[in-house]
Short mmCIF file of C-alpha atoms and ligand atoms in Angstrom, two decimals:
data_model
loop_
_atom_site.label_atom_id
_atom_site.label_comp_id
_atom_site.label_asym_id
_atom_site.label_seq_id
_atom_site.Cartn_x
_atom_site.Cartn_y
_atom_site.Cartn_z
CA UNK A 1 8.29 24.38 29.35
CA UNK A 2 5.33 23.03 27.37
CA UNK A 3 6.30 19.93 25.44
CA UNK A 4 6.62 20.13 21.68
CA UNK A 5 4.29 17.88 19.73
CA UNK A 6 4.09 16.99 16.05
CA UNK A 7 1.20 15.80 13.97
CA UNK A 8 1.05 13.21 11.20
CA UNK A 9 -2.09 13.00 9.06
CA UNK A 10 -2.68 9.99 6.82
CA UNK A 11 -5.35 10.33 4.12
CA UNK A 12 -6.02 6.62 3.62
CA UNK A 13 -8.48 4.65 1.51
CA UNK A 14 -10.87 3.76 4.31
CA UNK A 15 -10.24 6.65 6.71
CA UNK A 16 -8.16 9.72 7.50
CA UNK A 17 -6.16 9.51 10.70
CA UNK A 18 -4.57 12.39 12.55
CA UNK A 19 -2.07 11.50 15.27
CA UNK A 20 -0.27 13.85 17.65
CA UNK A 21 3.11 12.56 18.79
CA UNK A 22 5.68 13.85 21.20
CA UNK A 23 9.00 14.70 19.54
CA UNK A 24 10.13 11.22 20.60
CA UNK A 25 7.35 9.48 18.72
CA UNK A 26 5.05 8.69 21.65
CA UNK A 27 1.36 9.05 20.80
CA UNK A 28 -0.39 11.87 22.68
CA UNK A 29 -3.78 11.73 20.96
CA UNK A 30 -5.38 10.56 17.74
CA UNK A 31 -8.61 10.66 15.85
CA UNK A 32 -9.78 8.94 12.71
CA UNK A 33 -12.77 9.51 10.45
CA UNK A 34 -14.01 6.85 8.02
CA UNK A 35 -15.61 7.38 4.63
CA UNK A 36 -17.14 5.17 1.97
CA UNK A 37 -15.83 3.85 -1.34
CA UNK A 38 -18.45 3.98 -4.08
CA UNK A 39 -18.84 1.32 -6.75
CA UNK A 40 -21.54 2.75 -9.03
CA UNK A 41 -20.50 0.37 -11.82
CA UNK A 42 -18.45 -2.86 -11.72
CA UNK A 43 -14.75 -2.15 -11.28
CA UNK A 44 -15.27 1.38 -9.97
CA UNK A 45 -13.65 2.50 -6.71
CA UNK A 46 -14.48 6.17 -6.14
CA UNK A 47 -14.53 8.54 -3.18
CA UNK A 48 -16.01 11.97 -2.65
CA UNK A 49 -13.14 14.52 -2.36
CA UNK A 50 -15.12 16.95 -0.19
CA UNK A 51 -16.08 14.18 2.24
CA UNK A 52 -12.37 13.41 2.54
CA UNK A 53 -11.50 17.08 3.05
CA UNK A 54 -14.11 17.27 5.83
CA UNK A 55 -12.63 14.10 7.37
CA UNK A 56 -9.16 15.68 7.36
CA UNK A 57 -10.48 18.78 9.14
CA UNK A 58 -12.45 16.74 11.69
CA UNK A 59 -9.57 14.33 12.36
CA UNK A 60 -7.09 17.17 12.97
CA UNK A 61 -9.55 19.14 15.10
CA UNK A 62 -10.42 16.19 17.33
CA UNK A 63 -6.81 15.07 17.75
CA UNK A 64 -5.90 18.64 18.78
CA UNK A 65 -8.86 18.86 21.17
CA UNK A 66 -8.13 15.45 22.70
CA UNK A 67 -4.56 16.53 23.47
CA UNK A 68 -5.96 19.44 25.52
CA UNK A 69 -3.12 21.72 26.55
CA UNK A 70 -0.54 18.96 26.31
CA UNK A 71 1.91 21.22 24.49
CA UNK A 72 2.55 23.18 21.34
CA UNK A 73 2.44 21.74 17.85
CA UNK A 74 5.61 22.28 15.81
CA UNK A 75 4.14 21.05 12.51
CA UNK A 76 1.51 19.02 10.70
CA UNK A 77 2.79 16.64 8.01
CA UNK A 78 0.86 14.62 5.44
CA UNK A 79 0.76 11.07 4.17
CA UNK A 80 -1.77 9.98 1.55
CA UNK A 81 -2.83 6.96 -0.45
CA UNK A 82 -1.23 6.76 -3.88
CA UNK A 83 -2.63 6.73 -7.41
CA UNK A 84 -5.85 8.77 -6.98
CA UNK A 85 -7.08 10.95 -9.84
CA UNK A 86 -9.62 13.80 -9.82
CA UNK A 87 -10.47 15.83 -12.94
CA UNK A 88 -11.03 19.52 -12.07
CA UNK A 89 -12.81 22.23 -14.06
CA UNK A 90 -11.59 25.80 -14.70
CA UNK A 91 -13.25 27.03 -11.48
CA UNK A 92 -11.41 24.45 -9.36
CA UNK A 93 -14.50 22.30 -8.95
CA UNK A 94 -14.22 18.51 -9.27
CA UNK A 95 -15.64 17.02 -12.46
CA UNK A 96 -15.18 13.47 -11.14
CA UNK A 97 -14.99 11.82 -7.77
CA UNK A 98 -11.54 10.75 -6.62
CA UNK A 99 -10.80 7.62 -8.67
CA UNK A 100 -8.78 5.46 -6.28
CA UNK A 101 -6.07 2.82 -6.72
CA UNK A 102 -8.78 0.18 -6.30
CA UNK A 103 -10.56 1.21 -9.48
CA UNK A 104 -9.94 -1.33 -12.26
CA UNK A 105 -11.95 0.22 -15.09
CA UNK A 106 -8.79 1.21 -16.94
CA UNK A 107 -7.59 -2.44 -17.26
CA UNK A 108 -7.85 -2.57 -21.06
CA UNK A 109 -5.80 0.63 -21.27
CA UNK A 110 -3.07 -0.84 -19.11
CA UNK A 111 -2.81 -3.70 -21.59
CA UNK A 112 -2.89 -1.26 -24.49
CA UNK A 113 -0.13 0.88 -23.00
CA UNK A 114 2.02 -2.17 -22.25
CA UNK A 115 1.49 -3.97 -25.56
CA UNK A 116 0.79 -1.35 -28.24
CA UNK A 117 2.62 1.70 -26.85
CA UNK A 118 5.96 2.19 -25.09
CA UNK A 119 4.55 1.35 -21.64
CA UNK A 120 7.62 -0.53 -20.46
CA UNK A 121 9.93 2.36 -21.34
CA UNK A 122 7.62 4.72 -19.45
CA UNK A 123 7.71 2.38 -16.43
CA UNK A 124 11.52 2.29 -16.54
CA UNK A 125 11.63 6.11 -16.37
CA UNK A 126 8.73 6.69 -13.96
CA UNK A 127 8.83 3.69 -11.59
CA UNK A 128 5.05 3.18 -11.61
CA UNK A 129 4.03 -0.24 -12.94
CA UNK A 130 1.74 -0.16 -15.96
CA UNK A 131 -1.47 -1.14 -14.19
CA UNK A 132 -5.05 0.18 -14.03
CA UNK A 133 -4.23 1.74 -10.63
CA UNK A 134 -1.80 4.18 -12.31
CA UNK A 135 -3.13 7.72 -12.94
CA UNK A 136 -1.35 7.66 -16.33
CA UNK A 137 -3.43 4.64 -17.35
CA UNK A 138 -6.58 6.25 -15.92
CA UNK A 139 -5.92 9.31 -18.11
CA UNK A 140 -5.74 7.12 -21.23
CA UNK A 141 -9.03 5.53 -20.19
CA UNK A 142 -10.75 8.88 -19.48
CA UNK A 143 -9.53 10.34 -22.77
CA UNK A 144 -10.89 7.39 -24.75
CA UNK A 145 -14.10 6.71 -22.88
CA UNK A 146 -15.16 10.15 -21.62
CA UNK A 147 -13.60 12.48 -24.21
CA UNK A 148 -15.86 15.45 -23.40
CA UNK A 149 -15.01 15.34 -19.71
CA UNK A 150 -11.33 14.85 -20.51
CA UNK A 151 -11.37 17.90 -22.79
CA UNK A 152 -13.26 20.01 -20.26
CA UNK A 153 -10.87 19.20 -17.39
CA UNK A 154 -8.48 22.06 -16.80
CA UNK A 155 -6.33 19.97 -14.48
CA UNK A 156 -5.87 16.49 -13.04
CA UNK A 157 -4.92 16.12 -9.38
CA UNK A 158 -4.70 13.54 -6.59
CA UNK A 159 -6.54 13.61 -3.28
CA UNK A 160 -3.68 15.18 -1.30
CA UNK A 161 -3.40 18.01 -3.85
CA UNK A 162 -7.13 18.55 -3.53
CA UNK A 163 -6.92 18.78 0.26
CA UNK A 164 -3.92 21.14 0.12
CA UNK A 165 -5.68 23.34 -2.39
CA UNK A 166 -8.70 23.63 -0.13
CA UNK A 167 -6.40 24.51 2.78
CA UNK A 168 -3.97 26.91 1.08
CA UNK A 169 -5.42 27.71 -2.37
CA UNK A 170 -2.29 26.38 -4.10
CA UNK A 171 -1.90 23.44 -6.50
CA UNK A 172 1.18 21.61 -5.23
CA UNK A 173 2.20 17.97 -5.57
CA UNK A 174 5.09 16.36 -3.70
CA UNK A 175 7.65 14.24 -5.56
CA UNK A 176 6.44 11.12 -3.75
CA UNK A 177 2.76 11.28 -4.74
CA UNK A 178 3.91 12.42 -8.21
CA UNK A 179 6.25 9.42 -8.50
CA UNK A 180 3.21 7.13 -8.14
CA UNK A 181 1.30 8.76 -11.03
CA UNK A 182 3.28 7.17 -13.85
CA UNK A 183 3.94 10.71 -15.13
CA UNK A 184 7.06 11.63 -13.13
CA UNK A 185 10.59 11.09 -14.37
CA UNK A 186 12.58 9.73 -11.42
CA UNK A 187 16.02 10.73 -12.70
CA UNK A 188 15.01 14.29 -13.69
CA UNK A 189 12.61 14.81 -10.74
CA UNK A 190 10.25 16.40 -13.24
CA UNK A 191 7.18 15.48 -15.27
CA UNK A 192 8.10 12.98 -17.98
CA UNK A 193 7.52 14.31 -21.52
CA UNK A 194 6.92 10.85 -23.00
CA UNK A 195 4.40 9.89 -20.33
CA UNK A 196 2.57 13.21 -20.71
CA UNK A 197 2.47 12.70 -24.49
CA UNK A 198 1.04 9.19 -23.98
CA UNK A 199 -1.60 10.62 -21.61
CA UNK A 200 -2.38 13.42 -24.05
CA UNK A 201 -1.87 16.25 -21.58
CA UNK A 202 0.51 19.19 -21.22
CA UNK A 203 2.24 20.13 -18.00
CA UNK A 204 -0.16 23.05 -17.39
CA UNK A 205 -2.84 20.54 -16.42
CA UNK A 206 -0.71 19.21 -13.53
CA UNK A 207 0.24 20.67 -10.14
CA UNK A 208 3.55 22.33 -9.33
CA UNK A 209 6.14 19.77 -8.21
CA UNK A 210 7.78 20.26 -4.80
CA UNK A 211 10.08 18.12 -2.62
CA UNK A 212 8.39 16.04 0.11
CA UNK A 213 10.05 18.20 2.78
CA UNK A 214 8.40 21.42 1.60
CA UNK A 215 6.75 23.45 4.38
CA UNK A 216 3.66 25.43 3.45
CA UNK A 217 2.35 28.21 5.70
CA UNK A 218 -0.33 30.85 5.52
CA UNK A 219 -3.43 28.96 6.57
CA UNK A 220 -6.46 31.27 6.24
CA UNK A 221 -7.70 32.28 9.69
CA UNK A 222 -11.15 30.71 9.21
CA UNK A 223 -9.61 27.31 8.42
CA UNK A 224 -7.02 27.60 11.19
CA UNK A 225 -9.88 28.23 13.61
CA UNK A 226 -11.73 25.18 12.30
CA UNK A 227 -8.62 23.04 12.79
CA UNK A 228 -7.91 24.49 16.23
CA UNK A 229 -4.36 25.42 15.16
CA UNK A 230 -2.43 28.70 15.01
CA UNK A 231 -2.54 30.09 11.44
CA UNK A 232 1.26 30.09 11.22
CA UNK A 233 1.60 26.33 11.91
CA UNK A 234 3.86 24.89 9.19
CA UNK A 235 2.21 22.18 7.10
CA UNK A 236 4.72 19.80 5.53
CA UNK A 237 3.44 18.42 2.24
CA UNK A 238 4.93 14.98 2.98
CA UNK A 239 4.92 11.82 0.87
CA UNK A 240 2.81 8.77 0.02
CA UNK A 241 1.59 6.28 2.60
CA UNK A 242 3.75 3.39 1.38
CA UNK A 243 7.13 5.09 1.61
CA UNK A 244 6.16 6.78 4.89
CA UNK A 245 5.14 3.47 6.38
CA UNK A 246 8.71 2.20 5.76
CA UNK A 247 10.03 5.25 7.57
CA UNK A 248 7.48 4.85 10.38
CA UNK A 249 8.55 1.26 11.12
CA UNK A 250 12.22 2.21 11.02
CA UNK A 251 12.98 0.15 7.89
CA UNK A 252 15.29 2.68 6.27
CA UNK A 253 18.72 1.08 6.70
CA UNK A 254 20.59 -0.93 4.05
CA UNK A 255 19.39 -4.54 3.77
CA UNK A 256 16.23 -3.91 5.80
CA UNK A 257 12.98 -4.91 4.21
CA UNK A 258 9.50 -4.03 5.42
CA UNK A 259 6.83 -6.62 4.74
CA UNK A 260 3.22 -5.74 5.47
CA UNK A 261 0.38 -8.24 5.38
CA UNK A 262 -2.94 -6.65 6.17
CA UNK A 263 -5.87 -7.13 3.85
CA UNK A 264 -3.45 -6.89 0.94
CA UNK A 265 0.33 -6.93 1.31
CA UNK A 266 3.57 -5.31 0.21
CA UNK A 267 7.33 -5.61 0.39
CA UNK A 268 9.39 -2.41 0.42
CA UNK A 269 12.94 -1.28 0.98
CA UNK A 270 14.69 2.09 0.95
CA UNK A 271 17.55 2.84 -1.48
CA UNK A 272 19.64 5.91 -2.25
CA UNK A 273 19.19 5.86 -6.04
CA UNK A 274 15.99 5.49 -8.05
CA UNK A 275 15.96 1.98 -9.60
CA UNK A 276 13.49 0.20 -11.84
CA UNK A 277 13.44 -3.44 -12.85
CA UNK A 278 14.21 -4.53 -16.45
CA UNK A 279 11.43 -7.12 -16.09
CA UNK A 280 8.97 -4.59 -14.62
CA UNK A 281 8.37 -6.44 -11.33
CA UNK A 282 8.89 -3.61 -8.83
CA UNK A 283 7.80 -0.03 -8.21
CA UNK A 284 10.08 2.86 -7.29
CA UNK A 285 8.64 5.84 -5.40
CA UNK A 286 10.34 8.89 -3.87
CA UNK A 287 10.65 9.38 -0.10
CA UNK A 288 12.93 12.44 -0.14
CA UNK A 289 15.23 13.88 -2.80
CA UNK A 290 17.92 11.46 -1.58
CA UNK A 291 15.90 8.34 -0.75
CA UNK A 292 13.57 6.14 -2.78
CA UNK A 293 11.51 3.11 -1.91
CA UNK A 294 11.34 0.09 -4.18
CA UNK A 295 9.17 -2.97 -3.74
CA UNK A 296 6.04 -4.71 -4.83
CA UNK A 297 2.40 -4.76 -3.78
CA UNK A 298 0.38 -7.98 -3.57
CA UNK A 299 -3.40 -8.30 -3.69
CA UNK A 300 -3.53 -11.58 -1.81
CA UNK A 301 -2.59 -10.92 1.81
CA UNK A 302 -4.80 -11.47 4.84
CA UNK A 303 -7.90 -11.30 2.69
CA UNK A 304 -7.16 -14.89 1.67
CA UNK A 305 -7.16 -16.03 5.30
CA UNK A 306 -10.39 -14.14 5.77
CA UNK A 307 -11.82 -16.09 2.84
CA UNK A 308 -10.77 -19.35 4.54
CA UNK A 309 -12.39 -18.23 7.78
CA UNK A 310 -15.65 -17.34 6.05
CA UNK A 311 -15.88 -20.10 3.43
CA UNK A 312 -14.05 -23.13 4.81
CA UNK A 313 -14.26 -22.79 8.57
CA UNK A 314 -17.84 -22.00 9.50
CA UNK A 315 -17.90 -24.47 12.41
CA UNK A 316 -14.56 -23.32 13.87
CA UNK A 317 -15.68 -19.72 13.55
CA UNK A 318 -18.91 -20.46 15.35
CA UNK A 319 -17.07 -22.30 18.14
CA UNK A 320 -14.65 -19.39 18.46
CA UNK A 321 -17.53 -16.96 18.80
CA UNK A 322 -19.12 -19.18 21.47
CA UNK A 323 -15.83 -19.22 23.39
CA UNK A 324 -15.37 -15.49 22.93
CA UNK A 325 -12.04 -15.90 21.12
CA UNK A 326 -10.86 -14.59 17.77
CA UNK A 327 -11.64 -17.12 14.98
CA UNK A 328 -8.23 -16.41 13.41
CA UNK A 329 -6.61 -17.59 16.63
CA UNK A 330 -8.55 -20.85 16.56
CA UNK A 331 -7.60 -21.42 12.93
CA UNK A 332 -3.89 -20.72 13.47
CA UNK A 333 -3.94 -23.08 16.48
CA UNK A 334 -5.39 -25.77 14.24
CA UNK A 335 -2.73 -25.10 11.57
CA UNK A 336 -0.04 -25.38 14.24
CA UNK A 337 -0.78 -29.10 14.60
CA UNK A 338 0.60 -29.70 11.10
CA UNK A 339 4.34 -29.75 10.32
CA UNK A 340 5.96 -27.05 8.14
CA UNK A 341 5.24 -27.82 4.49
CA UNK A 342 1.75 -29.19 5.31
CA UNK A 343 2.95 -32.68 4.36
CA UNK A 344 3.34 -31.67 0.75
CA UNK A 345 0.26 -29.51 0.22
CA UNK A 346 0.80 -26.20 -1.56
CA UNK A 347 -1.67 -23.35 -1.91
CA UNK A 348 -1.46 -20.61 -4.52
CA UNK A 349 -3.25 -17.63 -3.01
CA UNK A 350 -4.14 -15.78 -6.24
CA UNK A 351 -7.83 -15.39 -5.42
CA UNK A 352 -7.74 -11.76 -6.52
CA UNK A 353 -5.39 -12.16 -9.49
CA UNK A 354 -1.96 -10.79 -8.58
CA UNK A 355 0.20 -7.72 -8.89
CA UNK A 356 3.88 -8.16 -7.91
CA UNK A 357 5.88 -9.95 -9.00
CA UNK A 358 3.89 -11.61 -11.80
CA UNK A 359 1.50 -8.72 -12.60
CA UNK A 360 -1.12 -11.07 -13.99
CA UNK A 361 -4.78 -10.35 -13.21
CA UNK A 362 -5.73 -13.76 -14.63
CA UNK A 363 -3.96 -15.82 -11.96
CA UNK A 364 -6.30 -17.85 -9.76
CA UNK A 365 -6.01 -19.76 -6.50
CA UNK A 366 -5.47 -23.49 -6.15
CA UNK A 367 -4.40 -26.27 -3.84
CA UNK A 368 -1.64 -28.35 -5.40
CA UNK A 369 -0.57 -31.79 -4.27
CA UNK A 370 -3.77 -32.78 -2.46
CA UNK A 371 -3.70 -36.40 -1.31
CA UNK A 372 -5.86 -38.62 0.87
CA UNK A 373 -3.70 -37.94 3.93
CA UNK A 374 -4.50 -34.21 3.87
CA UNK A 375 -7.10 -32.95 6.31
CA UNK A 376 -8.60 -29.55 6.85
CA UNK A 377 -5.74 -28.49 9.14
CA UNK A 378 -3.29 -29.14 6.29
CA UNK A 379 -5.37 -26.92 4.06
CA UNK A 380 -5.38 -24.09 6.60
CA UNK A 381 -1.64 -24.35 7.10
CA UNK A 382 -1.03 -24.48 3.34
CA UNK A 383 -3.03 -21.26 2.91
CA UNK A 384 -0.94 -19.42 5.52
CA UNK A 385 2.25 -20.72 3.93
CA UNK A 386 1.01 -19.81 0.43
CA UNK A 387 0.47 -16.17 1.43
CA UNK A 388 4.07 -16.00 2.70
CA UNK A 389 5.53 -17.84 -0.33
CA UNK A 390 3.74 -15.31 -2.52
CA UNK A 391 5.38 -12.37 -0.71
CA UNK A 392 8.71 -14.16 -0.73
CA UNK A 393 8.48 -14.40 -4.52
CA UNK A 394 9.04 -10.61 -4.71
CA UNK A 395 12.38 -10.86 -2.90
CA UNK A 396 14.49 -11.97 -5.90
CA UNK A 397 13.36 -8.90 -7.86
CA UNK A 398 14.16 -6.61 -4.92
CA UNK A 399 17.54 -8.25 -4.30
CA UNK A 400 18.45 -8.02 -7.98
CA UNK A 401 18.25 -4.24 -7.54
CA UNK A 402 19.72 -3.72 -4.07
CA UNK A 403 21.79 -6.79 -3.24
CA UNK A 404 21.33 -9.10 -0.26
CA UNK A 405 18.76 -8.30 2.41
CA UNK A 406 19.13 -9.24 6.05
CA UNK A 407 16.21 -8.39 8.25
CA UNK A 408 12.46 -8.24 7.78
CA UNK A 409 10.34 -5.68 9.63
CA UNK A 410 6.89 -7.26 9.62
CA UNK A 411 3.63 -5.37 10.13
CA UNK A 412 -0.10 -5.74 9.49
CA UNK A 413 -2.85 -7.94 10.91
CA UNK A 414 -0.95 -11.16 10.14
CA UNK A 415 1.67 -10.22 12.74
CA UNK A 416 -0.85 -10.96 15.49
CA UNK A 417 -0.14 -14.65 14.87
CA UNK A 418 3.07 -16.14 16.26
CA UNK A 419 2.74 -19.09 13.89
CA UNK A 420 2.43 -16.87 10.83
CA UNK A 421 5.40 -14.72 11.93
CA UNK A 422 7.59 -17.79 12.43
CA UNK A 423 6.54 -19.05 8.99
CA UNK A 424 7.81 -15.79 7.55
CA UNK A 425 11.19 -16.23 9.29
CA UNK A 426 11.41 -19.84 8.01
CA UNK A 427 10.27 -19.21 4.41
CA UNK A 428 12.40 -16.06 4.05
CA UNK A 429 15.25 -17.64 6.04
CA UNK A 430 15.79 -14.28 7.71
CA UNK A 431 15.29 -12.66 11.08
CA UNK A 432 11.78 -11.23 11.42
CA UNK A 433 11.14 -8.31 13.77
CA UNK A 434 7.74 -6.83 14.51
CA UNK A 435 8.19 -3.13 15.25
CA UNK A 436 6.11 -1.60 17.97
CA UNK A 437 4.65 0.79 15.47
CA UNK A 438 1.30 2.34 15.68
CA UNK A 439 0.06 4.34 12.74
CA UNK A 440 3.37 4.00 10.96
CA UNK A 441 2.44 6.26 8.01
CA UNK A 442 1.46 9.06 10.42
CA UNK A 443 4.69 8.64 12.38
CA UNK A 444 6.68 8.58 9.14
CA UNK A 445 5.01 11.81 8.03
CA UNK A 446 5.67 13.51 11.38
CA UNK A 447 9.35 12.48 11.32
CA UNK A 448 9.75 13.65 7.72
CA UNK A 449 8.30 16.96 8.94
CA UNK A 450 10.96 17.11 11.67
CA UNK A 451 13.64 16.71 9.01
CA UNK A 452 11.98 19.37 6.84
CA UNK A 453 12.12 21.88 9.70
CA UNK A 454 15.65 20.96 10.76
CA UNK A 455 14.44 19.57 14.11
CA UNK A 456 16.39 16.37 13.38
CA UNK A 457 19.48 16.04 11.23
CA UNK A 458 18.70 12.64 9.73
CA UNK A 459 15.72 10.32 9.34
CA UNK A 460 17.68 7.75 11.39
CA UNK A 461 16.20 9.54 14.42
CA UNK A 462 13.15 7.34 13.83
CA UNK A 463 15.07 4.29 15.06
CA UNK A 464 14.95 5.58 18.63
CA UNK A 465 11.18 6.00 18.35
CA UNK A 466 10.26 2.52 17.15
CA UNK A 467 10.51 -0.36 19.60
CA UNK A 468 10.27 -4.08 18.81
CA UNK A 469 7.56 -6.41 20.10
CA UNK A 470 8.43 -9.82 18.63
CA UNK A 471 11.54 -11.30 17.12
CA UNK A 472 11.78 -14.59 15.22
CA UNK A 473 14.79 -16.49 13.96
CA UNK A 474 14.65 -19.08 11.19
CA UNK A 475 14.42 -22.69 12.35
CA UNK A 476 16.92 -24.66 10.21
CA UNK A 477 14.70 -27.75 9.92
CA UNK A 478 11.73 -25.73 8.66
CA UNK A 479 13.97 -23.70 6.36
CA UNK A 480 15.14 -26.94 4.74
CA UNK A 481 11.56 -28.06 4.12
CA UNK A 482 10.54 -24.77 2.56
CA UNK A 483 13.66 -24.77 0.36
CA UNK A 484 12.43 -28.02 -1.17
CA UNK A 485 8.91 -26.75 -1.78
CA UNK A 486 9.80 -23.27 -3.06
CA UNK A 487 10.84 -24.25 -6.62
CA UNK A 488 7.60 -26.20 -7.06
CA UNK A 489 5.52 -23.26 -5.76
CA UNK A 490 7.33 -20.77 -8.00
CA UNK A 491 7.24 -22.84 -11.20
CA UNK A 492 3.48 -23.48 -11.28
CA UNK A 493 2.09 -20.02 -12.11
CA UNK A 494 4.64 -19.67 -14.89
CA UNK A 495 3.98 -23.11 -16.34
CA UNK A 496 0.22 -22.64 -16.16
CA UNK A 497 -0.12 -19.08 -17.54
CA UNK A 498 -2.27 -20.28 -20.47
CA UNK A 499 -4.58 -22.33 -18.27
CA UNK A 500 -5.03 -19.46 -15.80
CA UNK A 501 -6.18 -17.23 -18.66
CA UNK A 502 -8.49 -19.93 -19.95
CA UNK A 503 -10.18 -20.47 -16.58
CA UNK A 504 -10.51 -16.72 -16.01
CA UNK A 505 -12.07 -16.32 -19.44
CA UNK A 506 -14.46 -19.12 -18.58
CA UNK A 507 -15.32 -17.52 -15.22
CA UNK A 508 -16.30 -14.27 -16.94
CA UNK A 509 -19.20 -15.97 -18.69
CA UNK A 510 -19.66 -19.08 -16.53
CA UNK A 511 -23.26 -20.20 -16.11
CA UNK A 512 -24.67 -19.41 -12.68
CA UNK A 513 -27.50 -21.20 -10.91
CA UNK A 514 -30.90 -19.46 -10.77
P1 ADP B 601 -6.07 -3.68 6.95
O1 ADP B 601 -5.02 -3.99 5.94
O2 ADP B 601 -7.45 -3.69 6.32
O3 ADP B 601 -5.77 -2.52 7.83
P2 ADP B 601 -5.20 -5.54 9.07
O4 ADP B 601 -3.81 -5.06 8.99
O5 ADP B 601 -5.92 -5.45 10.37
O6 ADP B 601 -6.16 -4.96 7.94
O7 ADP B 601 -5.17 -7.10 8.63
C1 ADP B 601 -6.32 -7.87 8.57
C2 ADP B 601 -5.90 -9.31 8.28
O8 ADP B 601 -5.02 -9.75 9.32
C3 ADP B 601 -7.05 -10.28 8.30
O9 ADP B 601 -7.65 -10.40 7.03
C4 ADP B 601 -6.38 -11.58 8.73
O10 ADP B 601 -5.91 -12.29 7.61
C5 ADP B 601 -5.19 -11.14 9.55
N1 ADP B 601 -5.39 -11.33 11.00
C6 ADP B 601 -6.08 -10.56 11.85
N2 ADP B 601 -6.05 -11.07 13.12
C7 ADP B 601 -5.30 -12.19 13.05
C8 ADP B 601 -4.86 -13.17 14.00
N3 ADP B 601 -5.19 -13.11 15.30
N4 ADP B 601 -4.12 -14.19 13.54
C9 ADP B 601 -3.77 -14.28 12.24
N5 ADP B 601 -4.15 -13.38 11.32
C10 ADP B 601 -4.89 -12.36 11.70
#
């Protein structure tokens, strides 16, 4: 009997990955193809949709080829980055590149929607925070700043819709990608009239909504040959990369929270009812028609530690390179020599402004409490602690919607550091488990595909596929220290809102040397 395999494809921001798994979640083969992000003007973050389509084809083809005759493929299921927007003309040709979540050119329109229009009410119905990343906000921006293009566009789609259209010739959007557009009413599972009115579009300029578990078949023979797959292989439309990553790390049970700290960061948890936050701190996106994911994204994850490595630790980095060890390891070893709490030094990591939970692009970083007894190792430790405090600050908003949480599933580059993982257990005062998850969004997609085809009866099947690598329990002494520091950390950005705006305003026009 040839073994059955399943494929998850994740159309990400930096690359598309295709992974073939056994039905038990073991990786058989994988291939990824990178592509660039263009910044033709400040604030832009664009990608070429056809380059991404080619990457999807190449990634699938190579993953299939690398597997050889390892078995037969039951299905291909898709994950994709959220919030992208492409304007299409009447002949189904793109009028714009794919405008990604990173693009901030619509910032003024986010403020306009929040302050002058009924942005908060739209958020409460749609679950997408009012932010320049949101396709709804991008539509307001396009309509105001490129009215001819906006008028000419016969439809507006995201990158996954574009790829599916090139594969199957159909304009379909899954509820999960749709729920991250700011245009989708969570309760009705349909486009939201008020949001569409705000965007100035009618429903005929959007794709047909389908559940995330929808199988699509009928691949044209020429494309099937290019992919190296039988033409009748079911393609499951799938969901967005955030909700699928929760599934792929096995964080789908009650009270389980997934925290990712890679370059940026996020906290997410699965619930069985769509919920939005009266204070607008959290997102809510669909996973299936019965499960939703709420949480918050942060800008300032590992990128802040990278900044420390590059700007404050040149000599340590050079020594690390000479010794052939990872500079991050040297820096975390140095931080380890300082007690929890860094002897009263706090660091606010808002180098890139911040999204959840404060949603304030004007926030800026700072050390607070510096005294003569603080050395560089205190500063490094304070930075690591500050990144975790910042993620912890989302937890009250999440718990106000779902009740108490118990266990943290931690992923991302930060989880390579034992010190940083233990800090998370101590600051959160919860057990921290690092799942043995590789390509969690791809695995999540593949498992969702199994559910779609009735090959499993519940998504809980994922729990048997995800192992654990590290486990950390809170250390009571450290927990006590962080409890004392937390109120000070949390109060500062609220107390200083005016000064943050003033310094940001100053930075915009600050004199520069030479
Ligand atoms: P991405 O989100 O771009 O996929 P990763 O998940 O690999 O990136 O995370 C990269 C971040 O992980 C780095 O910026 C750094 O802060 C952190 N990191 C990487 N290696 C280590 C390490 N050995 N110790 C501590 N932190 C690390």
